[in-house]
PDB file of C-alpha atoms in Angstrom:
ATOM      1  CA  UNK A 593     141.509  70.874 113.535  1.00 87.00           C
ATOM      2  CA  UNK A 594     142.876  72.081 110.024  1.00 93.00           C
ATOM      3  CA  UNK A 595     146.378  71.567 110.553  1.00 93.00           C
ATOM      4  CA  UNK A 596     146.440  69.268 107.998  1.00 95.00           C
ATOM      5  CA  UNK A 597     145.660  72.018 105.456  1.00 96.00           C
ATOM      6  CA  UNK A 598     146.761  75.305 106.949  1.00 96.00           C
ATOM      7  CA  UNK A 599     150.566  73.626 107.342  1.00 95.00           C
ATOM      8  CA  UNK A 600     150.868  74.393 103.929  1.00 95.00           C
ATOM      9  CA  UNK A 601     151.293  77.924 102.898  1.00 95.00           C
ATOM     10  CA  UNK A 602     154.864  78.143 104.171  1.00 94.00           C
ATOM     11  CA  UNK A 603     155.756  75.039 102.342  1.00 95.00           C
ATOM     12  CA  UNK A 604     154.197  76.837  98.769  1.00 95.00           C
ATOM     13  CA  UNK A 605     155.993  80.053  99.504  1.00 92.00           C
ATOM     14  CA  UNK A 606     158.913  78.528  98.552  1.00 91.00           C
ATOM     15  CA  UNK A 607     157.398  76.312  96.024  1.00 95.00           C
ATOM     16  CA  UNK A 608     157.256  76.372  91.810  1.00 96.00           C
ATOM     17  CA  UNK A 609     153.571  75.207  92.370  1.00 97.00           C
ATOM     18  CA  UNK A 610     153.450  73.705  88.495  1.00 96.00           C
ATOM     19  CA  UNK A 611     154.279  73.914  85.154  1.00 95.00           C
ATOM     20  CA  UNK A 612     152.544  73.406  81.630  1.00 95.00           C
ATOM     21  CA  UNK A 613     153.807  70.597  79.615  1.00 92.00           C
ATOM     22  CA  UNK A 614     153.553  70.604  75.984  1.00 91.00           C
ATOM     23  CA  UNK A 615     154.099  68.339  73.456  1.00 86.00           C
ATOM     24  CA  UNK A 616     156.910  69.719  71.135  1.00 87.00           C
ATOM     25  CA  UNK A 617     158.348  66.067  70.260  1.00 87.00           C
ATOM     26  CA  UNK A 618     155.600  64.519  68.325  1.00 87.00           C
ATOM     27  CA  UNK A 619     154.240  65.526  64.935  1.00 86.00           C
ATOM     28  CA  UNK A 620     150.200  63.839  65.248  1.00 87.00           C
ATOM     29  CA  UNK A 621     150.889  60.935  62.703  1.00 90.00           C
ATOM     30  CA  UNK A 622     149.387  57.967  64.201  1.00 91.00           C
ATOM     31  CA  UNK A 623     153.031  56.861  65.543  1.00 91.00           C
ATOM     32  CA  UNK A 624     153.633  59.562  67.299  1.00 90.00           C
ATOM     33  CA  UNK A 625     150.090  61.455  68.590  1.00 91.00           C
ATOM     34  CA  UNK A 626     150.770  64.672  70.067  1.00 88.00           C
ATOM     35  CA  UNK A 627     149.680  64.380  73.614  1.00 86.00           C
ATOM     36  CA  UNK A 628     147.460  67.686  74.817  1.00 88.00           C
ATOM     37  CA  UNK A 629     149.023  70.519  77.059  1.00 90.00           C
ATOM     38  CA  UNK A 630     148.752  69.624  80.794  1.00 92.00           C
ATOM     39  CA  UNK A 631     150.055  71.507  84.286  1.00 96.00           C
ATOM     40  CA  UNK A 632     152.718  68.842  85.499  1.00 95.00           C
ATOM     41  CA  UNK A 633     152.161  69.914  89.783  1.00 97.00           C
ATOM     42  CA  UNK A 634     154.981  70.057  92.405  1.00 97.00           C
ATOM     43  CA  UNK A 635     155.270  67.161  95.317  1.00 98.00           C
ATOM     44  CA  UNK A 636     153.841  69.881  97.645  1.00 97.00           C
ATOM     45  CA  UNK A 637     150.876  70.723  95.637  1.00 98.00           C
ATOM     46  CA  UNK A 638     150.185  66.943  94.746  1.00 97.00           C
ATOM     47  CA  UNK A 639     150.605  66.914  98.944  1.00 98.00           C
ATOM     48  CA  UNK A 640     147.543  69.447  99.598  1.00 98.00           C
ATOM     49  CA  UNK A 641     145.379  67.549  97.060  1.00 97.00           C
ATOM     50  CA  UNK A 642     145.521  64.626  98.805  1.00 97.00           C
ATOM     51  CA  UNK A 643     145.353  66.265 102.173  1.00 98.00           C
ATOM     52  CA  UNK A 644     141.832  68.006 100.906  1.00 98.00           C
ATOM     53  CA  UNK A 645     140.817  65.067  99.708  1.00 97.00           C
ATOM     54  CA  UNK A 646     141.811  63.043 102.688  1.00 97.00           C
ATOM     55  CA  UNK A 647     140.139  65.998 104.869  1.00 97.00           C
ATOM     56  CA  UNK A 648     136.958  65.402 102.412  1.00 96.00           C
ATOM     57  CA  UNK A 649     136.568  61.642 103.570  1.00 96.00           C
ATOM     58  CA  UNK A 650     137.880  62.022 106.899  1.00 96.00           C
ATOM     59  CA  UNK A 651     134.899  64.772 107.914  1.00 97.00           C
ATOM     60  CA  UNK A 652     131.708  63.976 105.917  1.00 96.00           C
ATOM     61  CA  UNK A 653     129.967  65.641 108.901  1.00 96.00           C
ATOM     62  CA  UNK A 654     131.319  69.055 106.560  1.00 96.00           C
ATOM     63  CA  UNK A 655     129.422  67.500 103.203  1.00 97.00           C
ATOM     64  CA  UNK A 656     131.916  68.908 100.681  1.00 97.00           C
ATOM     65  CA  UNK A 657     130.707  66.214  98.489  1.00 96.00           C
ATOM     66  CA  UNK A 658     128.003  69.215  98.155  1.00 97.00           C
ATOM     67  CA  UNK A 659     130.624  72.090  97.746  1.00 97.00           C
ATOM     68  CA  UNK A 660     129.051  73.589  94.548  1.00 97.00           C
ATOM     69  CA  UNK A 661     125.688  73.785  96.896  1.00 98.00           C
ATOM     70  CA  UNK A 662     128.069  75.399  99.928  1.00 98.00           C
ATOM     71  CA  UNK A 663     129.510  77.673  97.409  1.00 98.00           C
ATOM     72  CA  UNK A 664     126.016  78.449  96.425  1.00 98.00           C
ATOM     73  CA  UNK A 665     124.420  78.991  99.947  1.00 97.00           C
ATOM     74  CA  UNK A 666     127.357  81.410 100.486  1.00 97.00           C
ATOM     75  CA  UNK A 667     126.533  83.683  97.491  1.00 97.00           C
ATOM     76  CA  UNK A 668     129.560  81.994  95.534  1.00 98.00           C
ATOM     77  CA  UNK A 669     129.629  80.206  91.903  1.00 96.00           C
ATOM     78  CA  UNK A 670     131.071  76.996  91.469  1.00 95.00           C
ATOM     79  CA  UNK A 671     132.977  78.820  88.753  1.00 93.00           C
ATOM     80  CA  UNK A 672     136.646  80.551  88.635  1.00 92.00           C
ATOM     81  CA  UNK A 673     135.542  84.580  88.438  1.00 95.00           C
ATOM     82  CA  UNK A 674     132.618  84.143  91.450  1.00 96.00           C
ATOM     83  CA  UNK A 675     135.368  81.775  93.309  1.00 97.00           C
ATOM     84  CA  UNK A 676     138.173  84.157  92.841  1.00 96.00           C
ATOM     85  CA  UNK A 677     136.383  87.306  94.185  1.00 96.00           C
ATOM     86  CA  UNK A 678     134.627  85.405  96.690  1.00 96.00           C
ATOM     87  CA  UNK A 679     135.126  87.667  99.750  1.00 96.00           C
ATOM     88  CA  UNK A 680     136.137  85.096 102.506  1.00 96.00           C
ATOM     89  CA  UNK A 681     136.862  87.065 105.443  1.00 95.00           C
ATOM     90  CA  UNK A 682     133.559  86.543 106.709  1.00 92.00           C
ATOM     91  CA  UNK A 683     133.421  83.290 105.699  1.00 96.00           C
ATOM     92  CA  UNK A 684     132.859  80.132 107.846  1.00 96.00           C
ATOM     93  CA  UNK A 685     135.055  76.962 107.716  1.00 96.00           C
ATOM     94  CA  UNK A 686     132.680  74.656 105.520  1.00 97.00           C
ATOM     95  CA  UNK A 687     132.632  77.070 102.520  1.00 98.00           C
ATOM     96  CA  UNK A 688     136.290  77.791 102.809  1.00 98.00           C
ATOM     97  CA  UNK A 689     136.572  73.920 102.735  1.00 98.00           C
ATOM     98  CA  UNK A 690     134.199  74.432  99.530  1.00 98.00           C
ATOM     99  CA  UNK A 691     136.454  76.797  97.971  1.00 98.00           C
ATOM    100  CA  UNK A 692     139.782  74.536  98.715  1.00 98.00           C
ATOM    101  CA  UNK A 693     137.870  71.129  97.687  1.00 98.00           C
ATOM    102  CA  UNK A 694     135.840  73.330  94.614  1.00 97.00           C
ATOM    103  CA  UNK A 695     139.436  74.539  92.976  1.00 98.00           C
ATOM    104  CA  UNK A 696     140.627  70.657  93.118  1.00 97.00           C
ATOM    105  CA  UNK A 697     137.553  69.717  91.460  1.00 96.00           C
ATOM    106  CA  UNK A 698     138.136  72.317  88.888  1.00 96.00           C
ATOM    107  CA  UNK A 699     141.408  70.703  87.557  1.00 94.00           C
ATOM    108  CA  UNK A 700     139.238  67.815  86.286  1.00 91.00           C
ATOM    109  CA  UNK A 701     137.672  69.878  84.186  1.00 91.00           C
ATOM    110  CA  UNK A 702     139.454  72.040  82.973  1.00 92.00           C
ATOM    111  CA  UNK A 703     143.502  71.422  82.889  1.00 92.00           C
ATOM    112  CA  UNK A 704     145.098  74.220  84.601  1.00 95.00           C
ATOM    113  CA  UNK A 705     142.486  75.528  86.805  1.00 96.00           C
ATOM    114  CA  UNK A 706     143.870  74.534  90.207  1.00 97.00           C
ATOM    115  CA  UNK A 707     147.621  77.022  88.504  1.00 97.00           C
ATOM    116  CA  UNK A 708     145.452  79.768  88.169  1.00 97.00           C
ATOM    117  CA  UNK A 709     143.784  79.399  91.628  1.00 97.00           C
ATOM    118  CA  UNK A 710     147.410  79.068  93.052  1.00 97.00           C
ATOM    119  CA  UNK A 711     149.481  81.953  91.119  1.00 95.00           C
ATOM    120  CA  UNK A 712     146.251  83.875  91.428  1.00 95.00           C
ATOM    121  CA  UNK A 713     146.833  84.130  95.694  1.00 95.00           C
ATOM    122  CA  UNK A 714     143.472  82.112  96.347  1.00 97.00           C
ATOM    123  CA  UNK A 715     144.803  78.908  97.581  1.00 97.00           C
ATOM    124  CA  UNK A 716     147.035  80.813 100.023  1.00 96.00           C
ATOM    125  CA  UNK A 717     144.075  83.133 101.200  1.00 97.00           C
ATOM    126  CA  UNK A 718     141.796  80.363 101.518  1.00 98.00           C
ATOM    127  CA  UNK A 719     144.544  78.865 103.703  1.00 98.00           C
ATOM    128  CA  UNK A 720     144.714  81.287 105.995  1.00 97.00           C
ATOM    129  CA  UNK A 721     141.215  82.569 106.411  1.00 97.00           C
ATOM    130  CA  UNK A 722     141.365  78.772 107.506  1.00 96.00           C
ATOM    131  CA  UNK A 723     143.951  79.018 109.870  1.00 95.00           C
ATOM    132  CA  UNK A 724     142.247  82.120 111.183  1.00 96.00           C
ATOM    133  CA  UNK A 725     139.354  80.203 111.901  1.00 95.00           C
ATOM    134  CA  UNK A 726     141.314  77.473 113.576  1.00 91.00           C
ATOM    135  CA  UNK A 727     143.078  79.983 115.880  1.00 89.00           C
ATOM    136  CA  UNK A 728     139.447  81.628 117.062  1.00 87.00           C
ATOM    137  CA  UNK A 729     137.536  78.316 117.546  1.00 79.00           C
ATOM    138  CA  UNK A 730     140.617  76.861 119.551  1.00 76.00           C
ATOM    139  CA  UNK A 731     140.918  80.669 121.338  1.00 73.00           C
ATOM    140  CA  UNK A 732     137.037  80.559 122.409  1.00 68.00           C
ATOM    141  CA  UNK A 733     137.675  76.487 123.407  1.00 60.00           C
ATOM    142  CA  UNK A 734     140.162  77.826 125.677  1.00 58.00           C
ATOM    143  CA  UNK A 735     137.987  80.112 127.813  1.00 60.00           C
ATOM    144  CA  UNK A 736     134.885  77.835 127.937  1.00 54.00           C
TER     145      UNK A 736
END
Protein backbone atom coordinates (compact mmCIF):
# COMPACT_ATOMS: atom_id res chain seq x y z
CA UNK A 1 0.00 0.00 0.00
CA UNK A 2 3.13 2.34 0.59
CA UNK A 3 5.02 1.54 -2.34
CA UNK A 4 4.79 4.80 -3.40
CA UNK A 5 6.94 5.95 -0.46
CA UNK A 6 9.01 3.00 0.67
CA UNK A 7 10.48 2.78 -3.23
CA UNK A 8 12.57 5.41 -2.21
CA UNK A 9 15.38 4.69 0.10
CA UNK A 10 17.44 2.89 -2.54
CA UNK A 11 17.00 5.73 -4.89
CA UNK A 12 18.48 8.34 -1.82
CA UNK A 13 21.31 5.98 -1.07
CA UNK A 14 22.82 7.02 -3.96
CA UNK A 15 21.54 10.48 -3.86
CA UNK A 16 23.25 14.19 -2.83
CA UNK A 17 19.79 14.81 -1.14
CA UNK A 18 20.45 18.91 -1.26
CA UNK A 19 22.56 21.63 -1.00
CA UNK A 20 22.55 25.25 0.62
CA UNK A 21 22.61 28.06 -1.75
CA UNK A 22 23.97 31.30 -0.80
CA UNK A 23 24.08 34.45 -2.19
CA UNK A 24 27.81 35.43 -2.75
CA UNK A 25 27.02 37.58 -6.05
CA UNK A 26 25.03 40.42 -4.75
CA UNK A 27 26.11 43.19 -2.40
CA UNK A 28 22.20 44.31 -0.75
CA UNK A 29 22.04 47.73 -2.67
CA UNK A 30 18.62 47.96 -3.93
CA UNK A 31 19.92 46.68 -7.54
CA UNK A 32 21.19 43.84 -6.50
CA UNK A 33 19.31 42.43 -2.99
CA UNK A 34 21.05 39.60 -1.60
CA UNK A 35 18.64 36.77 -1.78
CA UNK A 36 18.54 34.61 1.77
CA UNK A 37 20.35 31.12 2.12
CA UNK A 38 18.06 28.27 0.92
CA UNK A 39 18.59 24.14 0.54
CA UNK A 40 18.35 23.82 -3.40
CA UNK A 41 16.79 19.66 -3.18
CA UNK A 42 17.72 16.83 -5.62
CA UNK A 43 14.98 15.49 -8.40
CA UNK A 44 14.62 12.47 -6.04
CA UNK A 45 13.91 14.34 -2.96
CA UNK A 46 11.59 16.91 -4.84
CA UNK A 47 10.09 13.16 -6.04
CA UNK A 48 9.19 11.95 -2.30
CA UNK A 49 7.65 15.38 -1.52
CA UNK A 50 5.30 15.11 -3.97
CA UNK A 51 4.73 11.44 -3.45
CA UNK A 52 3.86 12.36 0.48
CA UNK A 53 1.93 14.88 -0.54
CA UNK A 54 0.17 12.98 -3.23
CA UNK A 55 -0.16 10.02 -0.51
CA UNK A 56 -1.67 12.97 1.85
CA UNK A 57 -4.64 13.67 -0.67
CA UNK A 58 -4.92 10.36 -2.03
CA UNK A 59 -5.78 8.73 1.72
CA UNK A 60 -7.61 11.35 3.85
CA UNK A 61 -9.09 8.27 5.58
CA UNK A 62 -5.16 8.60 7.43
CA UNK A 63 -5.97 12.56 8.42
CA UNK A 64 -2.36 13.76 8.14
CA UNK A 65 -3.85 17.08 7.63
CA UNK A 66 -3.81 16.48 11.64
CA UNK A 67 -0.14 15.15 11.82
CA UNK A 68 1.01 17.56 14.62
CA UNK A 69 -2.19 15.95 16.63
CA UNK A 70 -0.87 12.17 15.41
CA UNK A 71 2.52 13.16 16.45
CA UNK A 72 0.98 14.25 19.65
CA UNK A 73 -1.28 11.16 20.41
CA UNK A 74 1.94 9.14 19.86
CA UNK A 75 3.97 10.91 22.61
CA UNK A 76 5.89 12.89 19.74
CA UNK A 77 6.42 16.88 19.24
CA UNK A 78 5.70 18.44 16.14
CA UNK A 79 9.24 19.73 16.60
CA UNK A 80 12.84 18.47 15.21
CA UNK A 81 14.53 17.04 18.75
CA UNK A 82 10.99 15.05 19.89
CA UNK A 83 10.71 14.01 15.96
CA UNK A 84 14.24 12.92 15.69
CA UNK A 85 14.29 10.63 18.80
CA UNK A 86 10.91 9.55 18.23
CA UNK A 87 11.29 5.77 18.76
CA UNK A 88 9.32 4.31 15.73
CA UNK A 89 9.74 0.73 15.93
CA UNK A 90 6.62 0.38 17.65
CA UNK A 91 5.03 2.73 15.75
CA UNK A 92 1.88 2.32 13.56
CA UNK A 93 1.59 3.48 9.90
CA UNK A 94 -0.49 6.82 10.47
CA UNK A 95 2.17 8.41 12.77
CA UNK A 96 4.99 7.25 10.62
CA UNK A 97 2.94 8.98 7.81
CA UNK A 98 2.95 11.96 10.51
CA UNK A 99 6.56 11.93 10.84
CA UNK A 100 7.21 11.73 6.81
CA UNK A 101 4.32 14.46 6.07
CA UNK A 102 5.51 16.52 9.64
CA UNK A 103 9.39 16.85 8.26
CA UNK A 104 7.87 18.25 4.76
CA UNK A 105 5.89 20.63 6.64
CA UNK A 106 8.91 21.65 8.53
CA UNK A 107 10.78 23.01 5.41
CA UNK A 108 8.12 25.76 5.26
CA UNK A 109 9.14 26.95 8.20
CA UNK A 110 12.15 26.78 8.66
CA UNK A 111 14.61 26.47 5.40
CA UNK A 112 16.64 23.47 5.81
CA UNK A 113 14.68 21.37 8.07
CA UNK A 114 13.61 18.58 5.71
CA UNK A 115 18.38 18.38 5.10
CA UNK A 116 18.65 17.81 8.56
CA UNK A 117 15.82 15.19 8.76
CA UNK A 118 17.53 13.49 5.68
CA UNK A 119 21.47 13.59 6.58
CA UNK A 120 20.24 12.99 10.09
CA UNK A 121 19.00 9.02 8.96
CA UNK A 122 15.21 9.88 9.83
CA UNK A 123 13.73 9.99 6.46
CA UNK A 124 15.36 6.63 5.66
CA UNK A 125 14.19 5.05 9.07
CA UNK A 126 10.85 6.36 8.74
CA UNK A 127 10.94 4.65 5.33
CA UNK A 128 11.52 1.53 6.37
CA UNK A 129 9.68 1.16 9.62
CA UNK A 130 7.09 1.85 6.71
CA UNK A 131 8.02 -0.76 4.56
CA UNK A 132 8.12 -3.02 7.58
CA UNK A 133 4.69 -2.34 8.18
CA UNK A 134 3.73 -2.92 4.59
CA UNK A 135 5.46 -6.35 4.56
CA UNK A 136 3.42 -7.53 7.99
CA UNK A 137 -0.05 -6.19 7.00
CA UNK A 138 0.37 -7.81 3.42
CA UNK A 139 2.07 -11.12 5.41
CA UNK A 140 -1.12 -11.39 7.85
CA UNK A 141 -3.50 -10.57 4.43
CA UNK A 142 -1.95 -13.57 3.10
CA UNK A 143 -3.01 -16.11 5.74
CA UNK A 144 -6.54 -14.71 6.36
Amino acid sequence: MYESLTSFPPLLEQDSIGEWVTDRGNDGTPEHPIQMPFVLYTQIVDELISSIYTFTNEHPEYELRLYGDILKDNGIEWELNSMKNADVSKLDSKCVLALLTGAVRAERFCDGALLDFFKNGCIEKWLERLEEIDNTERSAHLFK
